[in-house]
Short mmCIF file of C-alpha atoms in Angstrom, two decimals:
data_model
loop_
_atom_site.label_atom_id
_atom_site.label_comp_id
_atom_site.label_asym_id
_atom_site.label_seq_id
_atom_site.Cartn_x
_atom_site.Cartn_y
_atom_site.Cartn_z
CA MET A 729 -36.80 -168.58 3.47
CA LEU A 730 -33.17 -169.63 3.23
CA ASP A 731 -32.19 -172.86 1.53
CA TYR A 732 -29.01 -173.08 3.60
CA LYS A 733 -29.18 -171.52 7.04
CA PHE A 734 -25.67 -171.85 8.47
CA ASP A 735 -22.94 -169.43 7.42
CA THR A 736 -19.83 -171.54 8.03
CA GLN A 737 -16.39 -169.91 8.12
CA LEU A 738 -13.02 -171.26 9.15
CA LEU A 739 -9.31 -171.33 8.43
CA ILE A 740 -7.38 -174.47 7.50
CA GLU A 741 -3.67 -174.38 8.28
CA GLY A 742 -1.48 -177.09 6.80
CA GLU A 743 1.04 -177.96 4.13
CA GLY A 744 0.44 -178.45 0.44
CA LEU A 745 -3.17 -177.25 0.59
CA ASP A 746 -4.87 -176.82 -2.78
CA GLU A 747 -7.70 -174.28 -2.81
CA ASP A 748 -9.07 -175.54 -6.14
CA ALA A 749 -9.19 -179.16 -4.93
CA ILE A 750 -10.85 -178.11 -1.67
CA ASP A 751 -13.40 -175.99 -3.55
CA ASP A 752 -14.16 -178.89 -5.92
CA TYR A 753 -14.54 -181.39 -3.06
CA ILE A 754 -16.89 -179.19 -1.02
CA SER A 755 -18.95 -178.29 -4.10
CA THR A 756 -19.30 -181.94 -5.06
CA HIS A 757 -19.89 -183.55 -1.66
CA PHE A 758 -21.86 -181.01 0.41
CA ALA A 759 -25.14 -179.25 -0.28
CA GLY A 760 -24.81 -175.49 0.01
CA ASP A 761 -24.02 -172.24 -1.75
CA CYS A 762 -21.85 -169.11 -1.63
CA LEU A 763 -18.63 -171.15 -1.40
CA LEU A 764 -15.31 -169.36 -1.16
CA ALA A 765 -12.06 -171.28 -0.69
CA VAL A 766 -9.15 -168.87 -0.93
CA GLY A 767 -5.59 -168.82 0.24
CA ASP A 768 -2.31 -170.58 -0.47
CA GLU A 769 -0.67 -173.93 0.20
CA ASP A 770 -0.28 -173.13 3.93
CA LEU A 771 -3.56 -171.39 4.82
CA ILE A 772 -7.05 -171.57 3.29
CA LYS A 773 -10.10 -169.54 4.29
CA ILE A 774 -13.43 -171.30 3.83
CA HIS A 775 -16.80 -169.56 3.64
CA PHE A 776 -19.85 -171.73 2.87
CA HIS A 777 -23.60 -171.67 3.46
CA THR A 778 -24.92 -175.14 4.36
CA ASN A 779 -27.38 -176.95 6.59
CA GLU A 780 -24.72 -179.39 7.79
CA PRO A 781 -21.68 -177.38 8.89
CA TRP A 782 -20.31 -180.28 10.96
CA LYS A 783 -19.64 -182.23 7.75
CA VAL A 784 -17.60 -179.35 6.34
CA LEU A 785 -15.66 -179.06 9.61
CA GLU A 786 -14.94 -182.80 9.63
CA TYR A 787 -13.63 -182.71 6.06
CA CYS A 788 -11.48 -179.63 6.66
CA ALA A 789 -10.06 -181.06 9.90
CA GLY A 790 -8.76 -183.95 7.82
CA LEU A 791 -6.71 -181.51 5.74
CA GLY A 792 -4.92 -179.70 8.55
CA GLU A 793 -5.49 -177.74 11.71
CA ILE A 794 -8.75 -175.80 11.68
CA HIS A 795 -9.28 -172.62 13.67
CA ASP A 796 -11.14 -169.29 13.75
CA ILE A 797 -14.35 -171.27 13.30
CA VAL A 798 -17.56 -169.25 13.03
CA ILE A 799 -20.96 -170.80 12.41
CA GLU A 800 -23.87 -168.39 12.31
CA ASN A 801 -27.53 -169.26 11.96
CA MET A 802 -28.64 -166.87 9.23
CA ALA A 803 -32.33 -167.82 9.69
CA ARG A 804 -32.20 -166.51 13.27
CA GLN A 805 -30.41 -163.37 12.10
CA ALA A 806 -33.09 -162.78 9.46
CA ASP A 807 -35.68 -162.99 12.25
CA GLY A 808 -33.81 -160.32 14.22
CA LEU A 809 -32.35 -162.78 16.72
CA SER A 810 -28.74 -163.44 17.64
CA GLY A 811 -27.06 -165.89 15.23
#
């Protein structure tokens, strides 16, 4: 059984983005695991396992333009179904 079933991935495009600050905020405010926030001040890639991906999307959308959004249900994948 997975604690966090949604694999949430997206790009944030903006100005003055801070990957460490974004990592800290997501880690502190959202339940989940396997967080990666990598990039530079113009583009950050987010990867996060959570049960509430919409909260992560809402936060990231407040930082800049979000795109290349992928949310996969890992529980369904583990059961052999399409994510």
